[in-house]
Amino acid sequence: MNSLHLADGSEKPAEVKGRARLYSMVFCPFVMRIHHVLSLKQIPYDIVNINLQKKPQWFLQLNPVGKVPVYIDSDGTVVTESVTVANYLDEKYPEPPLYNDETKSRDLELIDHLSKIIDIITNVVYEKDKREFEEILIEIMDNLQKYENEFDIRKMTFFGGSNPGMLDILMWPWFDIGMALTLLHKQHASVERHKKRFPHMMVSNMTVEFIPRGDSFTKGSEKPAEVEGQARLYSMVYCPFAHRIRLVLSLKQVPHDIVNINLQSKPQWFLDIHPNGKVPIYIDSDGTIITDSVAVANYIDEKCPEPPLYNDETKSRDLELLDHFSKIMDTFANCIFGKDKRQFEEIITEVTDDLQEFEDELNVRKTTFFGGSNPNMLDVLIWPWFERAKALTILYKQRASLDKERFPHIMKWVDGMKDQPFVLKHKGSYEKFAKFVEAVRTGNVDYDNL
């Protein structure tokens, strides 16, 4: 699997007989559609990224139009254009089905209508639309109303029902990159004003809970076949330590697959890899095995140095703060697993006192993130606990929130992290995390159906 984007003058990577291939570009939403379909269908494939500004001649011979995605199936069939590729995959690999016979006609109609929204977003990204952002946003929202109304009629979380269907998948990449428009135009508040208009669409959130995970592998299951030359992350959807690595891999744009493990009934083959049975476990494309989330994150940062997640001037202090954050993590874990018998108010007081050091550090640095204008390793490694923090209010049935006057920099940091594309891509529900914890306490967890 090539993580670099191959340019004119490069040699075509050797094909693996019997394996599908996707010609891609990391930031292309049309390609992302196909990644999602392939992942959901659990189809093994390799990726070759193309430099679309300097296309290799061998790629143009394959597809004279020079666009991605180009999908080459394991039997050599070449398919282009994202909707065509997605439909081809759904027909050839029918499980799980991505269309429902009763709604397929309407779904195809809505997919066709989506092209209008895509054109608007494309014109904004390439600065072809000179209108005020608010005017553009209103047009997008007006076009989205059709989809909100459809949700209201179907009374489902997804257009596909309880799980995403083809329409959900083909739409999602534009929602996933939607926040980029607010960053380009610095108009986040403007978007927030429109959210109340779309209650059903706000509920429909295709995060890592649906893509790209498969079932959680349990005792007695067979080990999924490894893809030669591709990294793998052994994970568990609700684990904050595994979440750390999903974020790092996403930020670094490292191609990988994810295998989720049932930690209450671990497969023997997983214990053979790592006898203590914990996640994350990262197996690099060369077979190197790394365990422990901080060790994995540092390994990835060293091997894939762009973008760098440490600054030489602040690295020592960042590592010190990361070590201090372990106290907050321990308190959180003791609360989650019912080991801390203190009153909730006393626990919250301790956590906020421990957070003061981080507030003070942001005040000293005078930056939104610990990494400056962009998140760094410290930002990434502490984020999973902030994302899950509200679960405590559900578990303890008591309200709590940070004092905005005491923690103005932390509040700004949280808002900034929420908007990061790599965070949005792996965003989880704290409500679902609370359900997971409650299930763990009873000793009966269905990891895939919470």
Short mmCIF file of C-alpha atoms in Angstrom, two decimals:
data_model
loop_
_atom_site.label_atom_id
_atom_site.label_comp_id
_atom_site.label_asym_id
_atom_site.label_seq_id
_atom_site.Cartn_x
_atom_site.Cartn_y
_atom_site.Cartn_z
CA MET A 1 0.00 0.00 0.00
CA ASN A 2 1.46 3.38 -1.03
CA SER A 3 0.99 6.28 1.37
CA LEU A 4 2.91 8.64 -0.95
CA HIS A 5 1.10 10.22 -3.90
CA LEU A 6 2.78 8.92 -7.05
CA ALA A 7 3.65 11.55 -9.66
CA ASP A 8 4.72 11.68 -13.30
CA GLY A 9 7.95 9.75 -13.76
CA SER A 10 7.15 7.21 -11.05
CA GLU A 11 6.89 3.51 -11.76
CA LYS A 12 3.56 1.76 -11.52
CA PRO A 13 3.45 -0.35 -8.32
CA ALA A 14 3.37 -4.07 -9.01
CA GLU A 15 -0.11 -5.52 -8.79
CA VAL A 16 -0.86 -8.40 -6.42
CA LYS A 17 -2.60 -11.17 -8.33
CA GLY A 18 -6.09 -11.79 -7.01
CA ARG A 19 -6.22 -8.59 -4.95
CA ALA A 20 -8.39 -5.55 -5.64
CA ARG A 21 -6.79 -2.12 -5.96
CA LEU A 22 -8.12 1.40 -5.46
CA TYR A 23 -6.39 4.34 -7.15
CA SER A 24 -6.97 7.17 -4.75
CA MET A 25 -6.07 10.61 -3.43
CA VAL A 26 -6.12 11.02 0.33
CA PHE A 27 -8.26 14.17 0.48
CA CYS A 28 -10.73 13.30 -2.30
CA PRO A 29 -14.32 12.86 -1.01
CA PHE A 30 -15.27 10.80 -4.07
CA VAL A 31 -12.55 8.31 -3.16
CA MET A 32 -13.65 8.35 0.48
CA ARG A 33 -17.01 7.00 -0.67
CA ILE A 34 -15.30 3.89 -1.99
CA HIS A 35 -13.10 3.45 1.08
CA HIS A 36 -16.30 3.37 3.14
CA VAL A 37 -18.03 0.84 0.89
CA LEU A 38 -14.97 -1.44 0.77
CA SER A 39 -14.56 -1.22 4.53
CA LEU A 40 -18.22 -1.89 5.24
CA LYS A 41 -18.16 -4.87 2.86
CA GLN A 42 -14.87 -6.11 4.41
CA ILE A 43 -13.24 -6.39 0.95
CA PRO A 44 -9.42 -6.72 1.04
CA TYR A 45 -7.72 -4.21 -1.25
CA ASP A 46 -4.61 -2.12 -1.61
CA ILE A 47 -4.39 1.61 -2.21
CA VAL A 48 -2.26 3.55 -4.66
CA ASN A 49 -2.43 7.32 -4.13
CA ILE A 50 -2.03 9.54 -7.19
CA ASN A 51 -0.65 13.07 -7.40
CA LEU A 52 -3.50 14.64 -9.38
CA GLN A 53 -1.44 17.68 -10.33
CA LYS A 54 1.34 15.56 -11.84
CA LYS A 55 -0.37 12.37 -12.96
CA PRO A 56 1.84 9.45 -13.97
CA GLN A 57 1.57 8.44 -17.62
CA TRP A 58 0.74 4.85 -16.64
CA PHE A 59 -2.25 6.14 -14.64
CA LEU A 60 -3.52 8.16 -17.62
CA GLN A 61 -3.27 5.04 -19.76
CA LEU A 62 -5.45 3.30 -17.21
CA ASN A 63 -7.95 6.16 -17.04
CA PRO A 64 -7.42 8.88 -19.70
CA VAL A 65 -9.75 11.25 -17.82
CA GLY A 66 -7.17 11.24 -15.03
CA LYS A 67 -9.68 11.24 -12.18
CA VAL A 68 -9.95 9.12 -9.05
CA PRO A 69 -11.35 6.80 -7.86
CA VAL A 70 -10.36 4.04 -10.21
CA TYR A 71 -11.19 0.60 -8.85
CA ILE A 72 -9.60 -2.56 -10.24
CA ASP A 73 -11.33 -5.66 -8.97
CA SER A 74 -9.50 -8.87 -8.09
CA ASP A 75 -10.47 -10.31 -11.50
CA GLY A 76 -9.03 -7.29 -13.35
CA THR A 77 -12.33 -5.48 -14.01
CA VAL A 78 -11.73 -1.70 -14.14
CA VAL A 79 -14.50 0.57 -12.84
CA THR A 80 -14.45 4.39 -12.64
CA GLU A 81 -16.70 7.13 -11.16
CA SER A 82 -17.59 6.83 -7.49
CA VAL A 83 -21.32 6.05 -7.74
CA THR A 84 -20.66 3.46 -10.46
CA VAL A 85 -17.91 1.84 -8.38
CA ALA A 86 -20.09 1.79 -5.26
CA ASN A 87 -22.99 0.17 -7.11
CA TYR A 88 -20.66 -2.35 -8.76
CA LEU A 89 -19.31 -3.38 -5.34
CA ASP A 90 -22.80 -3.66 -3.88
CA GLU A 91 -23.90 -5.95 -6.71
CA LYS A 92 -20.80 -8.15 -6.68
CA TYR A 93 -20.52 -8.30 -2.89
CA PRO A 94 -24.13 -8.26 -1.68
CA GLU A 95 -23.44 -8.52 2.06
CA PRO A 96 -24.35 -6.32 3.77
CA PRO A 97 -26.83 -4.96 1.20
CA LEU A 98 -26.67 -1.18 0.82
CA TYR A 99 -30.05 -0.72 -0.83
CA ASN A 100 -33.52 -1.61 0.42
CA ASP A 101 -35.95 -2.60 -2.34
CA GLU A 102 -38.68 -0.43 -0.81
CA THR A 103 -36.59 2.75 -0.74
CA LYS A 104 -34.05 2.21 -3.55
CA SER A 105 -35.88 4.36 -6.10
CA ARG A 106 -36.13 7.28 -3.66
CA ASP A 107 -32.51 6.81 -2.56
CA LEU A 108 -31.30 7.05 -6.16
CA GLU A 109 -33.34 10.22 -6.59
CA LEU A 110 -31.75 11.73 -3.46
CA ILE A 111 -28.27 10.65 -4.60
CA ASP A 112 -28.85 12.47 -7.88
CA HIS A 113 -30.03 15.59 -6.05
CA LEU A 114 -26.89 15.50 -3.91
CA SER A 115 -24.86 16.58 -6.94
CA LYS A 116 -26.20 20.11 -6.51
CA ILE A 117 -24.81 20.35 -2.96
CA ILE A 118 -21.52 18.83 -4.12
CA ASP A 119 -21.22 21.45 -6.88
CA ILE A 120 -21.78 24.28 -4.38
CA ILE A 121 -19.15 22.91 -1.97
CA THR A 122 -16.67 22.37 -4.83
CA ASN A 123 -17.09 25.94 -6.05
CA VAL A 124 -16.46 27.24 -2.52
CA VAL A 125 -13.36 25.09 -2.03
CA TYR A 126 -11.85 26.24 -5.33
CA GLU A 127 -12.90 29.86 -4.76
CA LYS A 128 -15.20 29.98 -7.78
CA ASP A 129 -18.13 31.18 -5.68
CA LYS A 130 -17.61 34.83 -4.71
CA ARG A 131 -20.81 35.23 -2.69
CA GLU A 132 -20.90 35.92 1.04
CA PHE A 133 -20.52 32.76 3.12
CA GLU A 134 -23.93 33.22 4.74
CA GLU A 135 -25.63 33.29 1.34
CA ILE A 136 -23.81 30.12 0.27
CA LEU A 137 -24.66 28.44 3.55
CA ILE A 138 -28.36 29.26 3.21
CA GLU A 139 -28.41 27.68 -0.26
CA ILE A 140 -26.74 24.52 1.08
CA MET A 141 -29.19 24.35 3.99
CA ASP A 142 -32.17 24.84 1.69
CA ASN A 143 -30.97 21.92 -0.43
CA LEU A 144 -30.42 19.81 2.68
CA GLN A 145 -34.02 20.34 3.77
CA LYS A 146 -35.11 17.59 1.37
CA TYR A 147 -32.95 15.10 3.30
CA GLU A 148 -34.15 16.28 6.71
CA ASN A 149 -37.74 15.84 5.54
CA GLU A 150 -36.94 12.33 4.32
CA PHE A 151 -35.52 11.41 7.72
CA ASP A 152 -38.71 12.70 9.33
CA ILE A 153 -40.77 10.42 7.06
CA ARG A 154 -38.61 7.31 7.56
CA LYS A 155 -38.30 7.71 11.36
CA MET A 156 -34.85 6.10 11.24
CA THR A 157 -31.36 7.12 12.37
CA PHE A 158 -29.96 6.46 8.88
CA PHE A 159 -31.48 6.46 5.42
CA GLY A 160 -30.61 2.76 5.43
CA GLY A 161 -32.55 2.14 8.66
CA SER A 162 -30.69 1.11 11.81
CA ASN A 163 -27.44 0.94 9.81
CA PRO A 164 -26.07 3.15 7.01
CA GLY A 165 -27.17 2.39 3.45
CA MET A 166 -25.78 3.50 0.10
CA LEU A 167 -27.29 6.99 0.35
CA ASP A 168 -25.74 7.53 3.80
CA ILE A 169 -22.32 6.42 2.57
CA LEU A 170 -22.33 8.50 -0.62
CA MET A 171 -23.39 11.63 1.29
CA TRP A 172 -21.10 11.28 4.29
CA PRO A 173 -17.75 12.49 2.86
CA TRP A 174 -19.22 15.95 2.27
CA PHE A 175 -20.43 16.16 5.85
CA ASP A 176 -17.05 14.89 7.00
CA ILE A 177 -15.28 17.74 5.17
CA GLY A 178 -18.04 20.28 5.80
CA MET A 179 -16.24 21.85 8.75
CA ALA A 180 -13.41 22.75 6.38
CA LEU A 181 -15.70 25.40 4.88
CA THR A 182 -16.14 27.01 8.29
CA LEU A 183 -12.36 27.02 8.76
CA LEU A 184 -11.79 28.54 5.32
CA HIS A 185 -14.38 31.25 5.94
CA LYS A 186 -13.94 31.49 9.74
CA GLN A 187 -17.73 31.29 10.14
CA HIS A 188 -18.32 28.49 12.69
CA ALA A 189 -21.01 30.43 14.56
CA SER A 190 -22.95 30.86 11.35
CA VAL A 191 -23.20 27.09 10.93
CA GLU A 192 -24.24 26.60 14.55
CA ARG A 193 -27.30 28.83 14.00
CA HIS A 194 -28.63 26.44 11.36
CA LYS A 195 -28.28 23.18 13.32
CA LYS A 196 -31.66 23.49 15.05
CA ARG A 197 -33.29 23.26 11.63
CA PHE A 198 -31.98 19.71 11.13
CA PRO A 199 -32.68 17.62 14.25
CA HIS A 200 -32.80 14.31 12.38
CA MET A 201 -29.60 14.96 10.44
CA MET A 202 -27.78 15.89 13.63
CA VAL A 203 -28.65 12.46 15.06
CA SER A 204 -27.39 10.69 11.93
CA ASN A 205 -23.65 10.62 12.61
CA MET A 206 -21.59 8.07 10.71
CA THR A 207 -18.49 8.07 12.88
CA VAL A 208 -16.11 5.21 13.55
CA GLU A 209 -19.02 3.40 15.21
CA PHE A 210 -20.12 2.39 11.72
CA ILE A 211 -17.19 3.14 9.45
CA PRO A 212 -14.68 1.62 9.18
CA ARG A 213 -15.21 -1.00 11.90
CA GLY A 214 -16.46 -4.52 11.49
CA ASP A 215 -17.73 -6.81 14.21
CA SER A 216 -15.77 -7.17 17.44
CA PHE A 217 -13.90 -10.45 17.24
CA THR A 218 -14.55 -12.82 20.12
CA LYS A 219 -13.29 -16.14 21.48
CA GLY A 220 -13.59 -18.86 18.85
CA SER A 221 -13.48 -16.44 15.92
CA GLU A 222 -10.95 -16.77 13.12
CA LYS A 223 -8.21 -14.20 12.79
CA PRO A 224 -8.95 -11.82 9.88
CA ALA A 225 -6.54 -12.25 7.00
CA GLU A 226 -3.76 -9.67 7.01
CA VAL A 227 -3.15 -7.49 3.98
CA GLU A 228 0.50 -7.66 2.99
CA GLY A 229 2.19 -4.30 3.36
CA GLN A 230 -0.70 -2.74 5.29
CA ALA A 231 -0.59 -1.64 8.93
CA ARG A 232 -3.20 -2.96 11.35
CA LEU A 233 -4.63 -1.60 14.58
CA TYR A 234 -6.18 -3.98 17.08
CA SER A 235 -8.72 -1.84 18.84
CA MET A 236 -11.95 -1.65 20.81
CA VAL A 237 -14.45 1.02 19.78
CA TYR A 238 -15.02 2.46 23.27
CA CYS A 239 -11.43 2.29 24.55
CA PRO A 240 -9.87 5.76 25.01
CA PHE A 241 -6.35 4.31 24.67
CA ALA A 242 -7.18 2.80 21.27
CA HIS A 243 -8.94 6.07 20.38
CA ARG A 244 -5.60 7.83 20.82
CA ILE A 245 -4.06 5.75 18.05
CA ARG A 246 -7.00 6.11 15.69
CA LEU A 247 -6.54 9.88 16.03
CA VAL A 248 -2.78 9.77 15.41
CA LEU A 249 -3.17 7.50 12.38
CA SER A 250 -5.87 9.76 10.97
CA LEU A 251 -3.85 12.92 11.55
CA LYS A 252 -0.81 11.33 9.91
CA GLN A 253 -2.90 9.86 7.06
CA VAL A 254 -1.37 6.42 7.63
CA PRO A 255 -3.23 3.70 5.68
CA HIS A 256 -4.33 0.90 8.01
CA ASP A 257 -7.12 -1.47 8.83
CA ILE A 258 -8.87 -1.87 12.17
CA VAL A 259 -9.76 -5.12 13.92
CA ASN A 260 -11.94 -4.65 16.98
CA ILE A 261 -11.58 -7.12 19.84
CA ASN A 262 -14.18 -8.30 22.35
CA LEU A 263 -12.17 -7.68 25.52
CA GLN A 264 -14.50 -9.78 27.66
CA SER A 265 -14.06 -12.84 25.47
CA LYS A 266 -10.71 -12.48 23.73
CA PRO A 267 -9.80 -14.71 20.78
CA GLN A 268 -6.87 -17.05 21.41
CA TRP A 269 -5.11 -15.75 18.30
CA PHE A 270 -5.24 -12.25 19.79
CA LEU A 271 -3.71 -13.49 23.07
CA ASP A 272 -1.00 -15.19 21.03
CA ILE A 273 -0.10 -11.76 19.62
CA HIS A 274 -0.23 -10.02 23.00
CA PRO A 275 -0.63 -12.26 26.09
CA ASN A 276 -1.83 -9.48 28.42
CA GLY A 277 -4.83 -9.03 26.10
CA LYS A 278 -4.95 -5.23 26.07
CA VAL A 279 -5.54 -2.81 23.22
CA PRO A 280 -4.23 -0.95 21.33
CA ILE A 281 -1.82 -3.19 19.48
CA TYR A 282 -0.29 -1.70 16.37
CA ILE A 283 1.28 -3.94 13.73
CA ASP A 284 3.20 -1.86 11.23
CA SER A 285 3.30 -2.60 7.52
CA ASP A 286 6.71 -4.28 8.01
CA GLY A 287 5.37 -6.54 10.78
CA THR A 288 6.74 -4.57 13.75
CA ILE A 289 4.45 -4.98 16.79
CA ILE A 290 4.04 -2.09 19.24
CA THR A 291 1.89 -2.03 22.39
CA ASP A 292 0.91 0.70 24.90
CA SER A 293 -0.81 3.75 23.46
CA VAL A 294 1.94 6.30 24.20
CA ALA A 295 4.62 3.99 22.80
CA VAL A 296 2.54 3.39 19.66
CA ALA A 297 1.87 7.11 19.18
CA ASN A 298 5.56 7.97 19.55
CA TYR A 299 6.57 5.16 17.19
CA ILE A 300 4.17 6.41 14.50
CA ASP A 301 5.38 9.99 14.96
CA GLU A 302 8.99 8.93 14.48
CA LYS A 303 8.33 6.69 11.49
CA CYS A 304 5.84 9.05 9.80
CA PRO A 305 7.22 12.49 10.72
CA GLU A 306 4.68 14.64 8.85
CA PRO A 307 3.04 16.49 10.43
CA PRO A 308 5.39 16.45 13.45
CA LEU A 309 3.55 16.06 16.77
CA TYR A 310 6.31 17.37 19.01
CA ASN A 311 8.04 20.76 19.09
CA ASP A 312 11.65 20.64 20.32
CA GLU A 313 11.05 23.70 22.50
CA THR A 314 8.05 22.27 24.35
CA LYS A 315 8.56 18.49 24.11
CA SER A 316 10.00 18.11 27.61
CA ARG A 317 7.10 20.04 29.17
CA ASP A 318 4.57 18.17 27.02
CA LEU A 319 5.87 14.82 28.27
CA GLU A 320 5.70 16.12 31.85
CA LEU A 321 2.08 17.22 31.38
CA LEU A 322 1.22 13.92 29.74
CA ASP A 323 2.60 12.12 32.78
CA HIS A 324 0.55 14.37 35.09
CA PHE A 325 -2.60 13.69 33.06
CA SER A 326 -2.35 10.03 34.10
CA LYS A 327 -3.75 11.09 37.48
CA ILE A 328 -6.93 12.37 35.79
CA MET A 329 -7.09 9.17 33.74
CA ASP A 330 -6.84 7.06 36.91
CA THR A 331 -9.62 9.03 38.59
CA PHE A 332 -11.79 8.63 35.49
CA ALA A 333 -11.15 4.87 35.35
CA ASN A 334 -11.96 4.42 39.04
CA CYS A 335 -15.25 6.27 38.53
CA ILE A 336 -16.11 4.29 35.42
CA PHE A 337 -15.53 0.92 37.05
CA GLY A 338 -17.17 1.87 40.35
CA LYS A 339 -13.97 1.78 42.42
CA ASP A 340 -14.26 5.38 43.66
CA LYS A 341 -16.89 5.54 46.40
CA ARG A 342 -16.60 9.28 47.08
CA GLN A 343 -19.37 11.77 46.42
CA PHE A 344 -19.48 12.97 42.82
CA GLU A 345 -18.88 16.58 43.84
CA GLU A 346 -15.67 15.61 45.65
CA ILE A 347 -14.44 13.72 42.58
CA ILE A 348 -15.20 16.65 40.27
CA THR A 349 -13.34 19.02 42.60
CA GLU A 350 -10.26 16.81 42.44
CA VAL A 351 -10.38 16.54 38.64
CA THR A 352 -10.79 20.29 38.13
CA ASP A 353 -7.91 20.97 40.53
CA ASP A 354 -5.74 18.61 38.48
CA LEU A 355 -6.84 20.38 35.27
CA GLN A 356 -5.64 23.74 36.57
CA GLU A 357 -2.08 22.97 35.49
CA PHE A 358 -3.26 22.51 31.90
CA GLU A 359 -5.26 25.74 31.97
CA ASP A 360 -2.22 27.59 33.29
CA GLU A 361 0.00 26.09 30.58
CA LEU A 362 -2.30 27.25 27.79
CA ASN A 363 -2.32 30.69 29.38
CA VAL A 364 1.50 30.72 29.31
CA ARG A 365 1.69 29.55 25.70
CA LYS A 366 -1.01 31.97 24.49
CA THR A 367 -2.17 29.44 21.89
CA THR A 368 -5.42 27.57 21.22
CA PHE A 369 -3.69 24.19 21.33
CA PHE A 370 -0.71 22.90 23.28
CA GLY A 371 0.87 22.44 19.86
CA GLY A 372 0.30 26.07 18.89
CA SER A 373 -2.05 26.81 16.00
CA ASN A 374 -2.51 23.06 15.40
CA PRO A 375 -2.88 20.11 17.78
CA ASN A 376 0.25 18.23 18.81
CA MET A 377 0.88 14.94 20.61
CA LEU A 378 -0.30 16.22 23.99
CA ASP A 379 -3.54 17.56 22.51
CA VAL A 380 -4.22 14.26 20.74
CA LEU A 381 -3.38 11.97 23.66
CA ILE A 382 -5.56 13.73 26.24
CA TRP A 383 -8.57 14.34 23.96
CA PRO A 384 -10.29 10.92 24.33
CA TRP A 385 -10.96 11.60 28.02
CA PHE A 386 -12.49 14.99 27.33
CA GLU A 387 -14.75 13.44 24.70
CA ARG A 388 -15.98 10.87 27.23
CA ALA A 389 -16.17 13.17 30.26
CA LYS A 390 -19.92 13.83 30.08
CA ALA A 391 -20.54 10.10 30.48
CA LEU A 392 -19.85 10.61 34.20
CA THR A 393 -22.88 12.88 34.52
CA ILE A 394 -25.05 10.05 33.12
CA LEU A 395 -23.49 7.37 35.30
CA TYR A 396 -23.72 9.47 38.48
CA LYS A 397 -27.03 11.09 37.46
CA GLN A 398 -25.64 14.48 38.45
CA ARG A 399 -24.94 17.53 36.33
CA ALA A 400 -21.46 19.00 36.13
CA SER A 401 -19.54 21.31 33.82
CA LEU A 402 -16.28 23.21 33.77
CA ASP A 403 -16.31 26.70 35.20
CA LYS A 404 -15.92 28.89 32.11
CA GLU A 405 -14.39 31.73 34.12
CA ARG A 406 -11.83 29.45 35.76
CA PHE A 407 -10.99 27.53 32.57
CA PRO A 408 -11.34 29.93 29.61
CA HIS A 409 -8.35 28.45 27.75
CA ILE A 410 -9.47 24.85 28.26
CA MET A 411 -12.95 25.75 26.99
CA LYS A 412 -11.43 27.36 23.89
CA TRP A 413 -9.22 24.30 23.48
CA VAL A 414 -12.22 21.94 23.64
CA ASP A 415 -14.07 23.99 21.02
CA GLY A 416 -10.99 23.96 18.79
CA MET A 417 -10.45 20.22 19.12
CA LYS A 418 -14.10 19.47 18.33
CA ASP A 419 -13.70 21.13 14.93
CA GLN A 420 -10.57 19.24 13.87
CA PRO A 421 -11.30 16.97 10.87
CA PHE A 422 -9.35 14.04 12.36
CA VAL A 423 -11.35 14.38 15.60
CA LEU A 424 -14.67 14.60 13.78
CA LYS A 425 -13.80 11.50 11.77
CA HIS A 426 -13.46 9.44 14.96
CA LYS A 427 -16.02 11.20 17.10
CA GLY A 428 -17.88 8.94 19.52
CA SER A 429 -21.04 9.40 21.55
CA TYR A 430 -20.56 9.90 25.29
CA GLU A 431 -24.11 8.60 25.76
CA LYS A 432 -23.14 5.36 24.05
CA PHE A 433 -19.95 5.21 26.10
CA ALA A 434 -22.08 5.45 29.25
CA LYS A 435 -24.22 2.54 27.96
CA PHE A 436 -21.04 0.57 27.37
CA VAL A 437 -19.86 1.20 30.94
CA GLU A 438 -23.22 0.15 32.36
CA ALA A 439 -23.04 -3.05 30.29
CA VAL A 440 -19.48 -3.73 31.51
CA ARG A 441 -20.68 -3.40 35.10
CA THR A 442 -23.29 -6.10 34.49
CA GLY A 443 -20.70 -8.32 32.81
CA ASN A 444 -22.75 -8.61 29.63
CA VAL A 445 -21.45 -6.44 26.79
CA ASP A 446 -22.66 -6.71 23.21
CA TYR A 447 -19.93 -4.53 21.70
CA ASP A 448 -21.63 -4.26 18.32
CA ASN A 449 -25.20 -3.54 19.38
CA LEU A 450 -25.19 -0.91 22.13
#
